[in-house]
mmCIF file of C-alpha atoms in Angstrom:
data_model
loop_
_atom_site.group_PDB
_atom_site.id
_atom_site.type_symbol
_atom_site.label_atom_id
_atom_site.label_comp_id
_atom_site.label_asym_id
_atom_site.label_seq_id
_atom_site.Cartn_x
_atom_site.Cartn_y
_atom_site.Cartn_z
ATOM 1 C CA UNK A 69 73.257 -28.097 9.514
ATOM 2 C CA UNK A 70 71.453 -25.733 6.577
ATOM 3 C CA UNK A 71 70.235 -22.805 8.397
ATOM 4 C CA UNK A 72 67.300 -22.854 6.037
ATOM 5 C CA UNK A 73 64.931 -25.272 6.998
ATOM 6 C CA UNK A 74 63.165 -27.414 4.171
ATOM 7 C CA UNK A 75 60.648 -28.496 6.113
ATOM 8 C CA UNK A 76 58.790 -26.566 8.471
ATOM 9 C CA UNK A 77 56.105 -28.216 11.053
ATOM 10 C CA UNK A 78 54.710 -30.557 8.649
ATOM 11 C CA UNK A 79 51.782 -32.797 10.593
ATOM 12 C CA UNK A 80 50.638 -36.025 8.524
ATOM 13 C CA UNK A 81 49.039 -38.804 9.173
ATOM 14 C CA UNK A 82 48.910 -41.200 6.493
ATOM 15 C CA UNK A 83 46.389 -44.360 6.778
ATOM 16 C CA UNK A 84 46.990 -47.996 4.815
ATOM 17 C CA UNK A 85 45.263 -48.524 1.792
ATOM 18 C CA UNK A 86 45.186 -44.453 1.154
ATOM 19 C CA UNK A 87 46.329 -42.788 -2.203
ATOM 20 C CA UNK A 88 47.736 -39.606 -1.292
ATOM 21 C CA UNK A 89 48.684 -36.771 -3.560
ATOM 22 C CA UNK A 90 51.609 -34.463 -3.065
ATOM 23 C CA UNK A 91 51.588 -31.178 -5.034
ATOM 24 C CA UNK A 92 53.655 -28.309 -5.330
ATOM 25 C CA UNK A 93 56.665 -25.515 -6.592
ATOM 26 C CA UNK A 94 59.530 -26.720 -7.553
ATOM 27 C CA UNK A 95 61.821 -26.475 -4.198
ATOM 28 C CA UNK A 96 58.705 -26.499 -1.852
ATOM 29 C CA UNK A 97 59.980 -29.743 -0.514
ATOM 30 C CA UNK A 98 57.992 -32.559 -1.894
ATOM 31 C CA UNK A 99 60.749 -34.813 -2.942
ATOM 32 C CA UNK A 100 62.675 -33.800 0.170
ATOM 33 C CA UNK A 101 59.327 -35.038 2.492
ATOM 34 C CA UNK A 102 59.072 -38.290 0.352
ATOM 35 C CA UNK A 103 62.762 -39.016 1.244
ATOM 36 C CA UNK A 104 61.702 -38.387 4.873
ATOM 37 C CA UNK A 105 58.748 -40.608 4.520
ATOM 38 C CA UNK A 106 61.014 -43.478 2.778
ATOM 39 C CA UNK A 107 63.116 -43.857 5.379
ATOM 40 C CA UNK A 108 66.059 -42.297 3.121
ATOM 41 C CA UNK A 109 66.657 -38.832 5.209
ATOM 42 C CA UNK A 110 66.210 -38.639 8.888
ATOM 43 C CA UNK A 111 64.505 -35.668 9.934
ATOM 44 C CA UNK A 112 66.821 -32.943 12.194
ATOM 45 C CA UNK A 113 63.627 -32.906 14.351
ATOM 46 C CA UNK A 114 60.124 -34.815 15.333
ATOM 47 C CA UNK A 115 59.010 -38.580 14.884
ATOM 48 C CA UNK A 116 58.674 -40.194 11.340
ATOM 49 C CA UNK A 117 56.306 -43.426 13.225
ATOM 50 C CA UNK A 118 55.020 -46.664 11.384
ATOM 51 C CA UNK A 119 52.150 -48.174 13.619
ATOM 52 C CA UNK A 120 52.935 -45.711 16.159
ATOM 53 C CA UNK A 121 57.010 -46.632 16.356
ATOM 54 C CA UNK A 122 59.403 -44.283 15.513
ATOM 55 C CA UNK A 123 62.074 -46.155 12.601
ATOM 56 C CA UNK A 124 64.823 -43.851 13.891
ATOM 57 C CA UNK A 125 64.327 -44.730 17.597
ATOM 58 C CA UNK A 126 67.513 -46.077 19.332
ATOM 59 C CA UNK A 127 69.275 -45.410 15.920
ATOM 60 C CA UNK A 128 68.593 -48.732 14.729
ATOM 61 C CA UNK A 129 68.980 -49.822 11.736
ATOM 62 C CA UNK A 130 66.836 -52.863 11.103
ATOM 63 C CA UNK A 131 63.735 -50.820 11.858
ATOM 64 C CA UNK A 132 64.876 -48.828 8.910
ATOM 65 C CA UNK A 133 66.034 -51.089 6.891
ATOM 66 C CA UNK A 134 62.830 -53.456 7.190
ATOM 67 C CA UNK A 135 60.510 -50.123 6.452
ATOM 68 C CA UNK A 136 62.400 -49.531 2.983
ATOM 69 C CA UNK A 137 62.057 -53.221 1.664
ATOM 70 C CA UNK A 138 58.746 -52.357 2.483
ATOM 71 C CA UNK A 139 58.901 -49.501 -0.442
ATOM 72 C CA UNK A 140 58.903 -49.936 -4.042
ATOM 73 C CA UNK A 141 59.908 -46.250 -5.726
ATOM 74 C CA UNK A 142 59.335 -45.038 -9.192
ATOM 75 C CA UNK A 143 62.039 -42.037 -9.304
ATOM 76 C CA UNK A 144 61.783 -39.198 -11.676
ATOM 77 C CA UNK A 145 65.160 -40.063 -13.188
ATOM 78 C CA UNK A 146 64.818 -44.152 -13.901
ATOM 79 C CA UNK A 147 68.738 -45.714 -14.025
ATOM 80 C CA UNK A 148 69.400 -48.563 -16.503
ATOM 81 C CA UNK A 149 72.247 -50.450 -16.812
ATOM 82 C CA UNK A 150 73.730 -52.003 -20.348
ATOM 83 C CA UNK A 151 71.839 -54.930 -19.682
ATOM 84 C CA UNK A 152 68.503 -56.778 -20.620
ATOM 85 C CA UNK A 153 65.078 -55.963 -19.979
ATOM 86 C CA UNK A 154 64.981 -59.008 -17.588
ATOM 87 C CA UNK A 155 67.925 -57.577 -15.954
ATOM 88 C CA UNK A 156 66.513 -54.529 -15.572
ATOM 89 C CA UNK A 157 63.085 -54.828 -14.750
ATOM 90 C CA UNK A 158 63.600 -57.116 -11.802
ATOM 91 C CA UNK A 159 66.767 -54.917 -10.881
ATOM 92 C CA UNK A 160 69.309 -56.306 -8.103
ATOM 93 C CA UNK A 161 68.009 -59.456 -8.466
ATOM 94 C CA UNK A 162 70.491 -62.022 -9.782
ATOM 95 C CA UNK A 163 70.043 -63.211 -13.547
ATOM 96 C CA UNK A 164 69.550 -67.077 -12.338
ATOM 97 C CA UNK A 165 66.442 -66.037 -9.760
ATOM 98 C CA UNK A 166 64.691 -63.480 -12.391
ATOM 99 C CA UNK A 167 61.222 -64.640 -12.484
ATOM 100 C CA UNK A 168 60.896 -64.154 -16.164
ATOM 101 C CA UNK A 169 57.116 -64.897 -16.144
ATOM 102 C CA UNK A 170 56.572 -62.117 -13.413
ATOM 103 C CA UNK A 171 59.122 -59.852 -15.679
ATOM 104 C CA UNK A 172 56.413 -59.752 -18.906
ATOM 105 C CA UNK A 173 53.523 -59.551 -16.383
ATOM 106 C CA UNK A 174 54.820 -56.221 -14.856
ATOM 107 C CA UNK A 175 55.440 -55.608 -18.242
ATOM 108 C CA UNK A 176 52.072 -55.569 -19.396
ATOM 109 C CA UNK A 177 51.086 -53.751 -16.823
ATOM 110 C CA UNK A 178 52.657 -51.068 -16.841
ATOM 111 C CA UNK A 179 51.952 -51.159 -21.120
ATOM 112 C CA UNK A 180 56.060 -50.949 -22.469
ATOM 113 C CA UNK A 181 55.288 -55.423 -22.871
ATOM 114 C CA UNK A 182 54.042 -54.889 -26.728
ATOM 115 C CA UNK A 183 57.362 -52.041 -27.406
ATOM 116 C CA UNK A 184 59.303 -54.921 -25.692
ATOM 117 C CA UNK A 185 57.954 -58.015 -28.079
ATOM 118 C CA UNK A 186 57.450 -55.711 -31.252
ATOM 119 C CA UNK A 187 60.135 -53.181 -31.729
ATOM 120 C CA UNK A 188 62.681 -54.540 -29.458
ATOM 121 C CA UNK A 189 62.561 -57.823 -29.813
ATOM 122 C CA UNK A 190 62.926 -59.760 -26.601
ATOM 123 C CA UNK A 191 63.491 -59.500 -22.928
ATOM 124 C CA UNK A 192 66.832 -60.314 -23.423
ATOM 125 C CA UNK A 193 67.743 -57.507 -25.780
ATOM 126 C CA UNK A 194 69.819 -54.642 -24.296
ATOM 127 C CA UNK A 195 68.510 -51.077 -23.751
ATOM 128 C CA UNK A 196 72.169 -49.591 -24.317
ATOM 129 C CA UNK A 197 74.133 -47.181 -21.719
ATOM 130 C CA UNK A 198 71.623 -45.471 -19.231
ATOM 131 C CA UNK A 199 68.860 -47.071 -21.704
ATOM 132 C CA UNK A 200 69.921 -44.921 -24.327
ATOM 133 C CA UNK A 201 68.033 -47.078 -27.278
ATOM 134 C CA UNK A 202 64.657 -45.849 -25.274
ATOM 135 C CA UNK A 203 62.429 -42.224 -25.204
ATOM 136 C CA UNK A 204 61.553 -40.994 -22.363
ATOM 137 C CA UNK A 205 58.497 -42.496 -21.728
ATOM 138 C CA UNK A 206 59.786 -45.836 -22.162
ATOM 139 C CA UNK A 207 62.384 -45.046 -19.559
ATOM 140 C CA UNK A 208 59.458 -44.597 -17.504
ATOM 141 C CA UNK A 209 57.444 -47.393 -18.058
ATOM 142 C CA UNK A 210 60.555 -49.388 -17.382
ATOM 143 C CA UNK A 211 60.660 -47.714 -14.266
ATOM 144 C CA UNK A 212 57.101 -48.362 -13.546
ATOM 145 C CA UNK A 213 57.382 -51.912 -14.314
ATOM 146 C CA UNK A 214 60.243 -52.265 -12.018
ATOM 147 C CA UNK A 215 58.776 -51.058 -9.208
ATOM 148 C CA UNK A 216 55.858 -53.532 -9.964
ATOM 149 C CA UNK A 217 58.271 -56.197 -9.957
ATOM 150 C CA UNK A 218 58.578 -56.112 -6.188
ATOM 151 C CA UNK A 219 56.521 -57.286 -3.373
ATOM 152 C CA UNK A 220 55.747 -53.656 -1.456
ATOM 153 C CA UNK A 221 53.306 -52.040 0.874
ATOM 154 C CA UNK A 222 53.899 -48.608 0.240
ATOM 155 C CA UNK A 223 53.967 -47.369 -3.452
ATOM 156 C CA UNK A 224 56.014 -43.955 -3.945
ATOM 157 C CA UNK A 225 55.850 -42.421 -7.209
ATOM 158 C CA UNK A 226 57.888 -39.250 -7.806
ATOM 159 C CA UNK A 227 56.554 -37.545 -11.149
ATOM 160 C CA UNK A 228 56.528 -41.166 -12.726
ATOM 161 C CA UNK A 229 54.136 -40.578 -15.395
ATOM 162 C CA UNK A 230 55.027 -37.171 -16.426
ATOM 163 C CA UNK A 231 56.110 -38.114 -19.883
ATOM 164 C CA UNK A 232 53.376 -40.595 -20.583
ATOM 165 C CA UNK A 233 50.358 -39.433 -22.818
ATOM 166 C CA UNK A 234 47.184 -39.187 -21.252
ATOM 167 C CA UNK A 235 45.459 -42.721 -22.266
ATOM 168 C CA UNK A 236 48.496 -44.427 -21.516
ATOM 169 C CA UNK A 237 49.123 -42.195 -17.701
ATOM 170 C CA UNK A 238 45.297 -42.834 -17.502
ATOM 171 C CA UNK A 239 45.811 -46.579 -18.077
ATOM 172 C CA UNK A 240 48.678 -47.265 -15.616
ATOM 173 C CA UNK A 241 47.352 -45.763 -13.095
ATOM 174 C CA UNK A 242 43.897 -47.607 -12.893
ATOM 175 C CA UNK A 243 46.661 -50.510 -12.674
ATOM 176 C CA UNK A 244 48.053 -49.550 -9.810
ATOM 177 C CA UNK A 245 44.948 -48.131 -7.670
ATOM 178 C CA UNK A 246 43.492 -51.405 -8.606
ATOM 179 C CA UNK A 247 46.119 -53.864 -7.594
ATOM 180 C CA UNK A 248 44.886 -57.049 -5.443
ATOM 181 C CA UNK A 249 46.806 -56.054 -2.849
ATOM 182 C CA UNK A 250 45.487 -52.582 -1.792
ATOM 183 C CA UNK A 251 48.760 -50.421 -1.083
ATOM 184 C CA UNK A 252 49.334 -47.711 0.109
ATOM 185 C CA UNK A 253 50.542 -44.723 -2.863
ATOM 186 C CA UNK A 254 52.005 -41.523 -2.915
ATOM 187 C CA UNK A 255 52.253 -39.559 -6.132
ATOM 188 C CA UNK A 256 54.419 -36.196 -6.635
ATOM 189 C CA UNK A 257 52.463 -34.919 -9.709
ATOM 190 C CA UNK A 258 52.281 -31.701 -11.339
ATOM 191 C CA UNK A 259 49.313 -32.797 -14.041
ATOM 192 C CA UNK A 260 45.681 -32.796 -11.908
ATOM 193 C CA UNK A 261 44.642 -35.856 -14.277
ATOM 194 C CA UNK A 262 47.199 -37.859 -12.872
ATOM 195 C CA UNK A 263 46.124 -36.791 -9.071
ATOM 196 C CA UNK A 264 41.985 -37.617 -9.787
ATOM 197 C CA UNK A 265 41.842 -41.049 -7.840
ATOM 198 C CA UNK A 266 43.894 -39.577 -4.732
ATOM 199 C CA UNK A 267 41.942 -40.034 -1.535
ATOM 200 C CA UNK A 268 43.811 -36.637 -0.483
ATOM 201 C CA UNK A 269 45.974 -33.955 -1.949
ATOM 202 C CA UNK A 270 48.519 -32.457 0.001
ATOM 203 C CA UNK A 271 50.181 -29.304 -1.371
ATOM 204 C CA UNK A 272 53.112 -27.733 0.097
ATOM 205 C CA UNK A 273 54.682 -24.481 -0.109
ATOM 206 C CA UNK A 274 57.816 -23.240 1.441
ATOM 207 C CA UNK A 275 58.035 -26.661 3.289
ATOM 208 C CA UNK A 276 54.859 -26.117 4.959
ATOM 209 C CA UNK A 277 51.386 -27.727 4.463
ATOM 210 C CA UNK A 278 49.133 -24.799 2.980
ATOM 211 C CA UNK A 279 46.321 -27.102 1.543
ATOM 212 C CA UNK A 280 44.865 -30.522 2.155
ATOM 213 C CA UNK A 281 41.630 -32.229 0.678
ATOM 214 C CA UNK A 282 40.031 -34.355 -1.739
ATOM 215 C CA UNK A 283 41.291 -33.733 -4.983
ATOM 216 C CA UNK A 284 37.854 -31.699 -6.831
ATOM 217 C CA UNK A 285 38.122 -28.963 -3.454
ATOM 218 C CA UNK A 286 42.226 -28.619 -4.147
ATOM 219 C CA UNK A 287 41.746 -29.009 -8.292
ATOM 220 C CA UNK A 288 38.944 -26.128 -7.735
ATOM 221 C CA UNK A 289 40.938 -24.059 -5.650
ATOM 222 C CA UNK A 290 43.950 -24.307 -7.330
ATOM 223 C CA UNK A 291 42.201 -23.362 -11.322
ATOM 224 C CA UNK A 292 40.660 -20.437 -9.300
ATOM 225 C CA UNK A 293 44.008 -19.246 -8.418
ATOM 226 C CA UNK A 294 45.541 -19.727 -11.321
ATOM 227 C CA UNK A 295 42.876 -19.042 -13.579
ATOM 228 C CA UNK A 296 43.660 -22.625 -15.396
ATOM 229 C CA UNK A 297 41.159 -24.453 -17.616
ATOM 230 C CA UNK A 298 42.556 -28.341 -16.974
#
């Protein structure tokens, strides 16, 4: 019922397997078209379609709800609880079904498994109130490893690495493009280093699409504008 409209005519097809690259202001509507995409906001107009099948048709609600367990989501605010690693990592999932062994494999993956062994001592250590006894990029990596934690075909990560130095950001994410099983990724980034492997970048402005292509012609484009170096 916001007079304004977020998001304005917006046309995308996205294909399986693709690494796609959203870019923008902050307001221009990324998050808000992620939210969309997830299954998490219906749109006040047009078709969000999976194989050609719109997940709002009918209104029902298995349609949607069997897209998002399709969906793991790295947020760019990561909740913990006051609880253990293992609790936390494979979040929802109740203490007597954690699959510990997966728990320190997403771990390593997503590089916070030698902070959890070293400084912290064990996966059953607590991180403290909203995971308070961690930095930021910890937080993250936690995140990360989380999302790794469950079985997903679509991989959305909203500014996820943006407090991650560059061999470490550079690291993860040659994880995740290179995971056996080939899904699908969408990154909100702000950093071009972080949006290099993309198939396509999308940028958005004003809710609208202004820009889409492989990341050197946007990258390019954008450095002209801006007159940036990196």
């Amino acid at each position: 019922n916001n007079e304004r409209i977020v998001l304005d005519s917006i046309n995308l097809k996205i294909k399986k397997g693709e690494i796609i690259g959203i870019i923008g202001k902050t307001g221009s509507g990324k998050s808000t078209l992620v939210d969309i995409i997830m299954g998490l906001l219906e749109p006040n107009n047009g078709v969000i379609a999976i194989d050609g099948r719109d997940i709002y048709f009918e209104n029902s609600k298995d349609k949607i709800i069997s897209w998002r367990k399709n969906i793991s989501h790295v947020p760019q605010s990561i909740f913990l609880k006051d609880a253990s690693i293992y609790e936390n990592i494979a979040f929802g999932v109740d203490k007597e079904k954690i699959n510990k062994s997966r728990v320190r494999k997403v771990a390593e993956l997503a590089c916070i498994k030698s902070f959890i062994e070293n400084v912290l001592g064990s996966y059953n250590n607590y991180v403290g109130e909203k995971g308070i006894k961690l930095s930021g990029g910890q937080l993250q990596r936690i995140g990360i490893a989380r999302a790794l934690y469950k079985e997903f075909s679509l991989l959305v990560m909203d500014e996820a690495t943006s407090s991650l130095d560059s061999d470490t950001e550079k690291k993860i994410i040659n994880t995740i493009i290179n995971l056996k099983n080939k899904p699908t990724i969408i990154m909100i980034a702000h950093k071009f280093n972080t949006l290099l492997n993309c198939n396509r970048i999308i940028q958005i402005d004003n809710g609208k699409i202004i820009k889409e292509g492989s990341p050197k012609e946007i990258i390019n484009s954008l450095q002209k504008e801006f007159k940036l170096d990196q």
